[in-house]
Short mmCIF file of C-alpha atoms in Angstrom, two decimals:
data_model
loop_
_atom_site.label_atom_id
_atom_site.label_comp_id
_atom_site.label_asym_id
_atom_site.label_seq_id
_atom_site.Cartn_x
_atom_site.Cartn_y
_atom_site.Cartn_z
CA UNK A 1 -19.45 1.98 14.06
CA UNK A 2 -16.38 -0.03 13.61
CA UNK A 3 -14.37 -1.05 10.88
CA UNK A 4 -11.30 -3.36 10.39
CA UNK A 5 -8.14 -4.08 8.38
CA UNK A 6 -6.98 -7.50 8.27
CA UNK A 7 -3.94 -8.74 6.59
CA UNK A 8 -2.82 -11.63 6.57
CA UNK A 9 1.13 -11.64 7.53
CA UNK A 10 2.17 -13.99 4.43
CA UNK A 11 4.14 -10.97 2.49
CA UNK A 12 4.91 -7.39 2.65
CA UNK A 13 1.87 -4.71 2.22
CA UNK A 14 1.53 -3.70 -1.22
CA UNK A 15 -0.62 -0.65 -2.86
CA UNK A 16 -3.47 -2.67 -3.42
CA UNK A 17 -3.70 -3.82 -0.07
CA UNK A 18 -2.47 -0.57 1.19
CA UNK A 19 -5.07 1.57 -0.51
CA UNK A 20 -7.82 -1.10 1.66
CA UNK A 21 -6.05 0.01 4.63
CA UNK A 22 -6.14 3.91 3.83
CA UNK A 23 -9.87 3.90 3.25
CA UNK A 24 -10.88 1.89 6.22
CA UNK A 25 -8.72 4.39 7.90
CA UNK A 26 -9.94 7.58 6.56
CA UNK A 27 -13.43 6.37 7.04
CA UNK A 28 -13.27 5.39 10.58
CA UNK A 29 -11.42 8.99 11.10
CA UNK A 30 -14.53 10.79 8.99
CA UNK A 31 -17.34 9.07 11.44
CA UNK A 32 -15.35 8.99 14.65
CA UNK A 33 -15.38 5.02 14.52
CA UNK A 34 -13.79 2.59 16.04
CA UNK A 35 -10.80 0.75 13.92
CA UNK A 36 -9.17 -2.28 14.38
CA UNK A 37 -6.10 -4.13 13.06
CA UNK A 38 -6.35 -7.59 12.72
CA UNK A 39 -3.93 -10.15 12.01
CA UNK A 40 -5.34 -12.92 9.76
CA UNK A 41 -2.25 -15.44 10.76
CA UNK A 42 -4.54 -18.94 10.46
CA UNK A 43 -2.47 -20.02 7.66
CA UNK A 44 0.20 -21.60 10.02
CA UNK A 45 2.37 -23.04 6.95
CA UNK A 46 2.59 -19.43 5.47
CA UNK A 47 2.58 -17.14 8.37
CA UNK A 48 5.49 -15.31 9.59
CA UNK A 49 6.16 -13.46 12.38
CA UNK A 50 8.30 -10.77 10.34
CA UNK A 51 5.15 -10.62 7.83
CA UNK A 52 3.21 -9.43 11.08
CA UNK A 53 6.05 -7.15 11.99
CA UNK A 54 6.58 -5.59 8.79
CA UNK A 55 2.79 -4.90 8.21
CA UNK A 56 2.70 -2.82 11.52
CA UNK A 57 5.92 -0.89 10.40
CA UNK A 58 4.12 -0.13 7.31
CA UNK A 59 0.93 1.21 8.52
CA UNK A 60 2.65 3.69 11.20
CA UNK A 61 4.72 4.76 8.08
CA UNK A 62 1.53 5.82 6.68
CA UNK A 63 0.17 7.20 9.71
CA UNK A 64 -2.57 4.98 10.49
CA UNK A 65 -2.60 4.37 14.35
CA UNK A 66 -5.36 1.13 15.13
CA UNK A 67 -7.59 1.26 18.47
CA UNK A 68 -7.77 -2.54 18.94
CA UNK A 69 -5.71 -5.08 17.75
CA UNK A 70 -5.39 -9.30 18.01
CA UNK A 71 -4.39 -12.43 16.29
CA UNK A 72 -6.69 -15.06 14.91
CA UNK A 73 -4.29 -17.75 16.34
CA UNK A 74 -5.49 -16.46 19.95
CA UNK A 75 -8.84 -16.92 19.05
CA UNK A 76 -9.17 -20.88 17.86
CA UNK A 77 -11.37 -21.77 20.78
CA UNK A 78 -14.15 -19.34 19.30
CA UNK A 79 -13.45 -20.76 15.84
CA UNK A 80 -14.00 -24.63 17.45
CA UNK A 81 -17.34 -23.32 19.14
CA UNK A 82 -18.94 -22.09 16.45
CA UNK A 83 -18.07 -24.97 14.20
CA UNK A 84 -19.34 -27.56 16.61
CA UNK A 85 -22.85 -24.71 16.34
CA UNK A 86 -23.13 -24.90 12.50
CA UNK A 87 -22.46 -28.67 12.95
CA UNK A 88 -24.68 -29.33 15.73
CA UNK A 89 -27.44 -27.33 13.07
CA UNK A 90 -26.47 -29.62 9.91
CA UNK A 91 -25.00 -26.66 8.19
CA UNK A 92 -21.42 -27.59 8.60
CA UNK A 93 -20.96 -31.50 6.92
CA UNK A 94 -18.04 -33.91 6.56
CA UNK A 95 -16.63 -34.97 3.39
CA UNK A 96 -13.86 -37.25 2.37
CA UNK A 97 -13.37 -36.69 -1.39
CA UNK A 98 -9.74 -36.63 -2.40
CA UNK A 99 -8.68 -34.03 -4.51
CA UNK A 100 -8.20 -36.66 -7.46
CA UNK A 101 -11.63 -37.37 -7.18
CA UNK A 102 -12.97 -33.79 -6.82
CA UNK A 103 -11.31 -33.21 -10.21
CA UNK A 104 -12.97 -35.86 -11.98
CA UNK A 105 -16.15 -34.67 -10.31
CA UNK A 106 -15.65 -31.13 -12.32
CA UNK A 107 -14.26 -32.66 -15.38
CA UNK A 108 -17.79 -34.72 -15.73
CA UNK A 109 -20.01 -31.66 -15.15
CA UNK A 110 -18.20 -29.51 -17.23
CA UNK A 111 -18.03 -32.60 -20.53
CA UNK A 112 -21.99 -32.24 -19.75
CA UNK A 113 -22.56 -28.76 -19.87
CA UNK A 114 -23.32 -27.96 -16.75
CA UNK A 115 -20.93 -26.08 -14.10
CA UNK A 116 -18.28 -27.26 -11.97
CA UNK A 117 -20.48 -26.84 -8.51
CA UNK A 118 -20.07 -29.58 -5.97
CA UNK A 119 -22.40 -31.73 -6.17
CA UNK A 120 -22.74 -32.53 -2.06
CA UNK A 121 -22.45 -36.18 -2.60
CA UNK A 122 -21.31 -36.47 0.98
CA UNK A 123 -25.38 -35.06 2.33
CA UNK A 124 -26.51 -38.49 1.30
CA UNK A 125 -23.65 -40.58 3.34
CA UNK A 126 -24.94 -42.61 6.05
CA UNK A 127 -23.80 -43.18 9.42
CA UNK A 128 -22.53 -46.20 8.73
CA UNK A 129 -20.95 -45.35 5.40
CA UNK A 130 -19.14 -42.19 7.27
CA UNK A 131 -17.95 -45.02 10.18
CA UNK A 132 -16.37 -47.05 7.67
CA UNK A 133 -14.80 -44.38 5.97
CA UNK A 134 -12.77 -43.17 8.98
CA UNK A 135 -12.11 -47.01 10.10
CA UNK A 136 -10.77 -46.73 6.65
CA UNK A 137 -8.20 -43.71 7.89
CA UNK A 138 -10.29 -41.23 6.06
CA UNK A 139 -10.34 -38.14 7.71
CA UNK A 140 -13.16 -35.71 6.82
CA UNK A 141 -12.88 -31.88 5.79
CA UNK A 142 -16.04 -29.88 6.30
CA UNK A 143 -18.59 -28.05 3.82
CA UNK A 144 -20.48 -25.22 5.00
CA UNK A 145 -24.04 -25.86 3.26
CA UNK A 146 -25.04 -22.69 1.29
CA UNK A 147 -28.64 -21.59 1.46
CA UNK A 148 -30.75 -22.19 -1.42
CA UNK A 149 -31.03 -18.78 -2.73
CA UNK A 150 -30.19 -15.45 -3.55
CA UNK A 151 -28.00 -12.91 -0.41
CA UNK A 152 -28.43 -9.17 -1.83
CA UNK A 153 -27.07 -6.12 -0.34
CA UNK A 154 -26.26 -2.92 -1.04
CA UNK A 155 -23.01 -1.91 -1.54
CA UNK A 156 -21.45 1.68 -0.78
CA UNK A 157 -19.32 1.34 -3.75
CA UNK A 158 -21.04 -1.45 -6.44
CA UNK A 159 -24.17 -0.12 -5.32
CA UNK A 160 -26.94 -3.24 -5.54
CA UNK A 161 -25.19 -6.79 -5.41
CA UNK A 162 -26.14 -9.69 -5.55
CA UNK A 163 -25.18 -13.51 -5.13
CA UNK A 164 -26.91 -16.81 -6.33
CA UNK A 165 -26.00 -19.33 -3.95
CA UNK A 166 -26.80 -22.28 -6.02
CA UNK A 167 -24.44 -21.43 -8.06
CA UNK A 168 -21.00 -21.74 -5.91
CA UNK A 169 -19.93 -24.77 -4.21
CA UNK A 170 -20.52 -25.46 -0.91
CA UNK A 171 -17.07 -23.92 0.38
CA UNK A 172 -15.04 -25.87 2.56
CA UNK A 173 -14.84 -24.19 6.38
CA UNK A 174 -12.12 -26.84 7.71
CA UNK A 175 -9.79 -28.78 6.61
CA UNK A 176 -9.34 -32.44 7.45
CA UNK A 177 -6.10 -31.37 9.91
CA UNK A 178 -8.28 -29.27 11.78
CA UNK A 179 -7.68 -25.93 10.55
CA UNK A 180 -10.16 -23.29 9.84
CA UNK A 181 -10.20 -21.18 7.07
CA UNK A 182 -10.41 -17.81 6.29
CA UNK A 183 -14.09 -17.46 5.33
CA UNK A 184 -15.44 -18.24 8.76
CA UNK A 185 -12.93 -17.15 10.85
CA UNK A 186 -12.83 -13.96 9.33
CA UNK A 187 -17.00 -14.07 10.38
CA UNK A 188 -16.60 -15.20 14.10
CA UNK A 189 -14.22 -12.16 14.60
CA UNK A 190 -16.44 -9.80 12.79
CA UNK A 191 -19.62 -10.85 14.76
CA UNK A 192 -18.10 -11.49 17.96
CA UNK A 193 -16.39 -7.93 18.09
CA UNK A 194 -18.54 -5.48 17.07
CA UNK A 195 -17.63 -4.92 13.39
CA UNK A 196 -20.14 -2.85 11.25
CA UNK A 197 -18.53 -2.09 8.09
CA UNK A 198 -16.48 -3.76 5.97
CA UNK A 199 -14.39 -2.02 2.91
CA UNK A 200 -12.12 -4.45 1.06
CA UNK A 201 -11.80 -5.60 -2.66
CA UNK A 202 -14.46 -6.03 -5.53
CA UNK A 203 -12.42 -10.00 -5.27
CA UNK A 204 -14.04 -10.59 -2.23
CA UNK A 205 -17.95 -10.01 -3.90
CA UNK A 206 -18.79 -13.85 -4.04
CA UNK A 207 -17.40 -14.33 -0.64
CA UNK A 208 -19.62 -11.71 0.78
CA UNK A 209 -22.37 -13.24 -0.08
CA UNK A 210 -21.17 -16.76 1.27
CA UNK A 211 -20.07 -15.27 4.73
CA UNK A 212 -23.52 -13.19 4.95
CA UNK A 213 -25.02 -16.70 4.75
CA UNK A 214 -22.47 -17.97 7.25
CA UNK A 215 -22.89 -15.55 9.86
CA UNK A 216 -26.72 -15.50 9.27
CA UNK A 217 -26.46 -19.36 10.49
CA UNK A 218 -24.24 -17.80 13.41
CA UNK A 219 -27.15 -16.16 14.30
CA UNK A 220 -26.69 -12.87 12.70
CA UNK A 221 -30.06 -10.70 12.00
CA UNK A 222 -29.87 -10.07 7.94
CA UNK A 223 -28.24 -6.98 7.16
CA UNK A 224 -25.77 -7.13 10.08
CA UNK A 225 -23.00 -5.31 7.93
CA UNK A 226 -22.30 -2.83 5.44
CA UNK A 227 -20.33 -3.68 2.50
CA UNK A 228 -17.98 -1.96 0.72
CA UNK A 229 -15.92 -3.31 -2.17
CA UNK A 230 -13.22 -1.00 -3.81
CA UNK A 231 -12.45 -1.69 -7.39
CA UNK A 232 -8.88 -3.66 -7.94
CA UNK A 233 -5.78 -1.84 -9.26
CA UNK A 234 -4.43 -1.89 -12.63
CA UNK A 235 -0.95 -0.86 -13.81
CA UNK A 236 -0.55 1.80 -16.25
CA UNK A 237 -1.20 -0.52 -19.29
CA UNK A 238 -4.63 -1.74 -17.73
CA UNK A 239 -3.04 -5.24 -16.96
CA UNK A 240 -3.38 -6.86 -13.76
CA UNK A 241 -1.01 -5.25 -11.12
CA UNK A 242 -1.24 -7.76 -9.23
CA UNK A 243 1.93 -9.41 -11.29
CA UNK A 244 3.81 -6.20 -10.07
CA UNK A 245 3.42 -6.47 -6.54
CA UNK A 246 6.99 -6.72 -5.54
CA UNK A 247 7.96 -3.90 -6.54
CA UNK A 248 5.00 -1.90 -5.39
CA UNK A 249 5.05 -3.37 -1.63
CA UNK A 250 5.51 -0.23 0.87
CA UNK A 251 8.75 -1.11 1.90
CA UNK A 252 10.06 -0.45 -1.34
CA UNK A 253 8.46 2.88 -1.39
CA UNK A 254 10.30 3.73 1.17
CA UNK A 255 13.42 2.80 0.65
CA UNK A 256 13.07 4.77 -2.93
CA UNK A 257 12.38 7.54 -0.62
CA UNK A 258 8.61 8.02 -1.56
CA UNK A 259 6.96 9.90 1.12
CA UNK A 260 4.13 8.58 3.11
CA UNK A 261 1.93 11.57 2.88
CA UNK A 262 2.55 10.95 -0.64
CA UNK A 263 0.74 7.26 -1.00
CA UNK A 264 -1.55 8.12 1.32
CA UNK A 265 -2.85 10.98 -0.48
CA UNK A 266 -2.54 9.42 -4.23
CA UNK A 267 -4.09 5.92 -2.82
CA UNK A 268 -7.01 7.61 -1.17
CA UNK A 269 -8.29 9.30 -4.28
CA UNK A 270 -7.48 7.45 -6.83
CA UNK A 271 -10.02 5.92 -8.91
CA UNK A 272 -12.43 8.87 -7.70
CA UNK A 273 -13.66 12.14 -8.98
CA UNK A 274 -11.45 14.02 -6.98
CA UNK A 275 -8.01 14.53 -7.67
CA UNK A 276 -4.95 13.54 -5.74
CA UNK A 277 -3.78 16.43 -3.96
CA UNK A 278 -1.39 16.68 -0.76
CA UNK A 279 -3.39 16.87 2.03
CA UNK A 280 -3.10 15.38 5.32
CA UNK A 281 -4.52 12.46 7.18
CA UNK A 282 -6.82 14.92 8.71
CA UNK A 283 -7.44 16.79 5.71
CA UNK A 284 -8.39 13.79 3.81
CA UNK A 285 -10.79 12.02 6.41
CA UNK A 286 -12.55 15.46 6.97
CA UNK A 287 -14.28 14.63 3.14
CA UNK A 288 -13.89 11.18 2.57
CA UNK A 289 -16.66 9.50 1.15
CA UNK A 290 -16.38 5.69 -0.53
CA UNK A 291 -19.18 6.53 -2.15
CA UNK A 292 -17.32 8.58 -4.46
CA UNK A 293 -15.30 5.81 -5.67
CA UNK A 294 -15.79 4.62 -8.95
CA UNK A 295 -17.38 0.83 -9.48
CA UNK A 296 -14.40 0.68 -12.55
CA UNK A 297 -10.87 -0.16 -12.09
CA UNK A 298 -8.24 2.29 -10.94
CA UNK A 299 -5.10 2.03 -12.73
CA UNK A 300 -1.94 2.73 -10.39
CA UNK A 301 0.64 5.06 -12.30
CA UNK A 302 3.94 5.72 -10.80
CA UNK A 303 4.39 8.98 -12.64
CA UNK A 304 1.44 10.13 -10.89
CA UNK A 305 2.36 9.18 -7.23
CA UNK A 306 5.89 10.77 -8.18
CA UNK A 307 4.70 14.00 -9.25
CA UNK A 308 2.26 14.14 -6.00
CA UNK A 309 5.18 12.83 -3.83
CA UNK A 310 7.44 16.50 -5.83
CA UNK A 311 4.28 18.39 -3.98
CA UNK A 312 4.66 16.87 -0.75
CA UNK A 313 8.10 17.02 -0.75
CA UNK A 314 8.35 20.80 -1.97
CA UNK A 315 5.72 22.24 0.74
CA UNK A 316 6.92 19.81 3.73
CA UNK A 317 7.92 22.67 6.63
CA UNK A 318 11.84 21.91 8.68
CA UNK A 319 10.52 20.75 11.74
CA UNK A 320 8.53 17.75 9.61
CA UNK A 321 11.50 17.05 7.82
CA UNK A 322 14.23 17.19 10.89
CA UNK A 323 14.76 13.43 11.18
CA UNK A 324 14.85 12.97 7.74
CA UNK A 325 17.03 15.09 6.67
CA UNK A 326 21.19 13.97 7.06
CA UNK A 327 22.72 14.58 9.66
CA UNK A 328 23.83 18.19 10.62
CA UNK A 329 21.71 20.01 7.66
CA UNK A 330 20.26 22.95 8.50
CA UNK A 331 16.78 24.61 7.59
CA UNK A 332 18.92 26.71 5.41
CA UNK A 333 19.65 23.54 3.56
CA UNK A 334 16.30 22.23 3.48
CA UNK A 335 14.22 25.57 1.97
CA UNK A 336 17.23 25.49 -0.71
CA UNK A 337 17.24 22.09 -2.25
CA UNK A 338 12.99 21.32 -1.09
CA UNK A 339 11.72 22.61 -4.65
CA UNK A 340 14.26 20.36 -6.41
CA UNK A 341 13.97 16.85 -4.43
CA UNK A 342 12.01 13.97 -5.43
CA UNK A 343 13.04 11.47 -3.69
CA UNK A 344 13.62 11.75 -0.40
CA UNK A 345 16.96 9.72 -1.27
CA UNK A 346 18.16 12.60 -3.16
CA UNK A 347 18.56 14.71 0.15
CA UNK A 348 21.80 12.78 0.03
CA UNK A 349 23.20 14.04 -2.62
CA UNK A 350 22.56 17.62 -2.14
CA UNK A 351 24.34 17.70 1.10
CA UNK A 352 27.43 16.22 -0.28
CA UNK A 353 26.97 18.79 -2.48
CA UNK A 354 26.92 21.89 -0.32
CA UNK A 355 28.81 19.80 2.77
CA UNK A 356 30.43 16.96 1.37
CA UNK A 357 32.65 15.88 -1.10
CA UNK A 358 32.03 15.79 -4.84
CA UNK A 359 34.27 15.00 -8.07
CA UNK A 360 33.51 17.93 -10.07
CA UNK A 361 34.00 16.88 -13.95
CA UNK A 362 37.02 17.96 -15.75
CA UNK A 363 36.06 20.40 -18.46
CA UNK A 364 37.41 21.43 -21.92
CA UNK A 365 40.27 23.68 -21.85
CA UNK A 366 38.27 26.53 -22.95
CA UNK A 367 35.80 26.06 -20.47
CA UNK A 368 38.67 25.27 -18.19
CA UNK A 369 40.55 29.39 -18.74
CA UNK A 370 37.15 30.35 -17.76
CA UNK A 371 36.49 29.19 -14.54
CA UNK A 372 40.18 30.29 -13.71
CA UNK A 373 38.94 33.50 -14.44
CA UNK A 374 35.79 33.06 -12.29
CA UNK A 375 37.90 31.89 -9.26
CA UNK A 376 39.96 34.90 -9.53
CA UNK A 377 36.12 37.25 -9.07
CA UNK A 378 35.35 34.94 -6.33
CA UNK A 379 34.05 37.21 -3.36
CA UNK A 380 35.69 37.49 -0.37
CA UNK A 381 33.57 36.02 2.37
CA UNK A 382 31.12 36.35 4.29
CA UNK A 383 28.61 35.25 1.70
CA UNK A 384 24.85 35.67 1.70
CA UNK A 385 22.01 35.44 -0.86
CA UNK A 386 23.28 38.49 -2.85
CA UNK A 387 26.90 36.50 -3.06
CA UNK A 388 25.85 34.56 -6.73
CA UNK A 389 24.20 37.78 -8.61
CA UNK A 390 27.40 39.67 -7.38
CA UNK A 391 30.28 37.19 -8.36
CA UNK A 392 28.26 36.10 -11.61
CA UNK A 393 28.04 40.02 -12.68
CA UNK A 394 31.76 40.82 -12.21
CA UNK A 395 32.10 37.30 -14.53
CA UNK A 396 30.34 38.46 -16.72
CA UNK A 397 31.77 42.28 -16.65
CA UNK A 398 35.43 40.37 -17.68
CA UNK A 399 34.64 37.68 -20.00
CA UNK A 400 31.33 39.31 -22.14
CA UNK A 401 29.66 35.85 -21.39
CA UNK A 402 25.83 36.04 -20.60
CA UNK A 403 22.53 33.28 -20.23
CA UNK A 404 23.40 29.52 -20.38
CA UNK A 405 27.25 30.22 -21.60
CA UNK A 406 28.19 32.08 -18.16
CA UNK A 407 25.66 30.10 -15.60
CA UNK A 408 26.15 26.53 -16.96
CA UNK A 409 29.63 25.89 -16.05
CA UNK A 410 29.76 27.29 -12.85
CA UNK A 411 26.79 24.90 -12.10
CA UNK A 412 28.08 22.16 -13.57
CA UNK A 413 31.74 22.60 -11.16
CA UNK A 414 30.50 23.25 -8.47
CA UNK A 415 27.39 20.23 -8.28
CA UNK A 416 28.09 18.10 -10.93
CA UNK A 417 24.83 18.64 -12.01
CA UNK A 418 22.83 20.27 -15.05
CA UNK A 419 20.19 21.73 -13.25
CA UNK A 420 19.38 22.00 -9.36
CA UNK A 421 18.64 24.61 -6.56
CA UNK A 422 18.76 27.32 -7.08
CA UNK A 423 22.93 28.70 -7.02
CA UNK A 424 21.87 32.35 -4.84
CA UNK A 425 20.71 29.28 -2.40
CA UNK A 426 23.25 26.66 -2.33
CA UNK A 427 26.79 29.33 -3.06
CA UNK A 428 26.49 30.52 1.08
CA UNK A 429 25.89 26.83 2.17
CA UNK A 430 29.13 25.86 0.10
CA UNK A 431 31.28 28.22 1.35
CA UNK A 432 34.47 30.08 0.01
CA UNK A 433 37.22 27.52 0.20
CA UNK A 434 34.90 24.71 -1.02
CA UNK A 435 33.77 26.67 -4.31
CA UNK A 436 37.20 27.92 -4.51
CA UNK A 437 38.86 23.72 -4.78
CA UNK A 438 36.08 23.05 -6.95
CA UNK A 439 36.84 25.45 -9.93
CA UNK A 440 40.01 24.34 -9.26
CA UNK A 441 39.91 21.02 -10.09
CA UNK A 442 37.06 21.39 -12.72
CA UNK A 443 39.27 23.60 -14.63
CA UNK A 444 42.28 21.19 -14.70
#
């Protein structure tokens, strides 16, 4: 078994693209297959070699490591041989239509009622009509000519599909500078090395059913592949995500600080009966099943993947979250402030917090007698987790104060912040002459 991801390196990985990735992934893992990254890069005019770069980046993010790997660009000479085949067999013909005229062409069919299908006007030129034309300066593109009838399989995810070839234009395999497109290069790779299933997007369901006929004129014995097509996304409104894409590209997950076990876990289950939980790579291939996804659109909610990223986040041991964490925090730091991060950008923060410098605001005058008061309780050090209950119950021996009226300033001047860690936690990492400036200047 082998199965392949291949994007083409035109933008930056998004979730709909990513989620592709994930399954192919996860499924290879599941039946100890073979799985191979390939880099759709035909398009020459679109292509970029940062594209290719940035893909790669993205998927070791995610944790998905590739056994084999290639360009299409290295592999034109197989493209040219098996267009001269399906030439050499009549499949593959030359036509010379401008676009101007193609669009009349559709505009007649469709004031007659009938559909916009090509009519393969260019089957009935004649040598010598085809001679003239390129004495003219014409130079042809080439049609792949679709078998007459109907290419079934069935599909791990849309169960029974079916399409009627007669009913889609002969599609167009090379253009007239040479270049091959997508839809047969994309079957020369997949016949010529070894690929046995193939799980992309419900978008690509006519265009299986072309490129079965394609590769069954390659020679291919029917049935050569398994199909898989996963639902496309939708946002949380059920509109097209596809509109969103920018903002949803895996590089801007992680630079908002989402964490990869996070998508991978959300995109791997979502739109099926089991719920996103945080599991690992491992944990996840050990029961994936495409089968399991639903044939309906998946919408993509942020809120979701942000309260599955709190999990991650919140259970993630020190020694996973070393490198991540800024430099010179502790484990200390990390069990303190883990059941209170998002973001992985928040770690920030919280270490100028308990490390760094913060402007603690000014409060009321009021408020401002009573953390005077609370600096003169403050413990001698050294401090440990008892240090908080201690200090705050001599505070509140002196001033009567109890619940949100003794807690909430002292949080407030010494993080800035309503609500956090927990203060038994984050008091030792502070230490005595930081807590001590703090009320300080909070109580000016």
């Amino acid at each position: 078994m082998k199965l392949r991801f291949a994007p083409s390196p035109t933008g930056l990985i998004h979730v709909g693209n990513a989620r592709q990735a994930i399954a192919n992934a996860l499924y290879a893992r599941r039946h100890g297959a073979t799985f191979q990254l390939r880099i759709d890069d035909t398009d020459r005019e679109r292509s970029r070699e940062e594209y290719a770069d940035a893909l790669r980046t993205d998927l070791t993010w995610l944790g998905i490591g590739w056994d084999e790997t290639f360009r299409q660009s290295d592999r034109l000479d197989r493209y040219a041989a098996a267009i001269e085949t399906l030439k050499d067999s009549g499949r593959l013909y030359p036509c010379f239509e401008s676009e101007q005229e193609l669009a009349a062409k559709r505009e007649a069919r469709i004031r007659m009622r009938k559909p916009p299908v090509y009519d393969r006007a260019m089957l009935r030129m004649t040598a010598e009509q085809r001679a003239q034309a390129e004495a003219n300066g014409k130079v042809p593109y080439w049609r792949f000519r679709l078998s007459d009838g109907i290419v079934a399989w069935d599909d791990l995810v849309m169960g029974r599909s079916q399409v009627k070839l007669p009913s889609i234009s002969d599609p167009v395999l090379v253009r007239a500078d040479g270049t091959v497109l997508y839809t047969l290069a994309s079957v020369v790779d997949d016949l010529e090395t070894g690929v046995t299933h193939i799980l992309r997007g419900e978008d690509h369901l006519t265009n299986t059913g072309v490129q079965i006929d394609i590769a069954e004129a390659l020679g291919a014995r029917p049935g050569r592949f398994t199909f898989a097509h996963l639902p496309l996304l939708l946002d949380e409104a059920g509109g097209k995500l596809s509109k969103r894409f920018d903002g949803l590209s895996l590089r801007a997950l992680r630079q908002d600080g989402i964490d990869p076990g996070a998508v991978v876990s959300y995109l791997a289950r979502l739109g099926s009966s089991d719920d996103p939980a945080p599991l690992s790579f491992a944990e996840l291939a050990a029961t994936y099943d495409v089968r399991r996804v639903s044939r309906s659109a998946a919408r993509f909610d942020m809120r979701q993947l942000m309260a599955l990223n709190r999990k991650v986040m919140h259970q993630k041991p020190f020694a996973d979250m070393r490198e991540l964490l800024p430099e010179g925090a502790t484990e200390a730091f990390w069990l303190a402030v883990r059941g209170n991060v998002d973001l992985l950008s928040e770690l920030r923060h919280w270490w100028d917090v308990v490390g760094g410098t913060i402007v603690p605001p000014v409060q009321d005058e009021e408020e401002g007698g009573y953390l005077l008061q609370a600096l003169s309780l403050l413990p001698d050090d050294p401090w440990d987790s008892e240090t908080w209950k201690n200090w705050t119950d001599a505070i509140r021996a002196a001033t009567g104060r109890s619940g949100k009226g003794l807690f909430h300033p002292l949080r407030v001047a010494l993080t800035g912040e309503e609500k956090g860690p927990e203060m038994r936690d984050l008091l030792p990492l502070m230490g005595h002459a930081r807590v001590a400036e703090r009320l300080r200047i909070a109580a000016r």
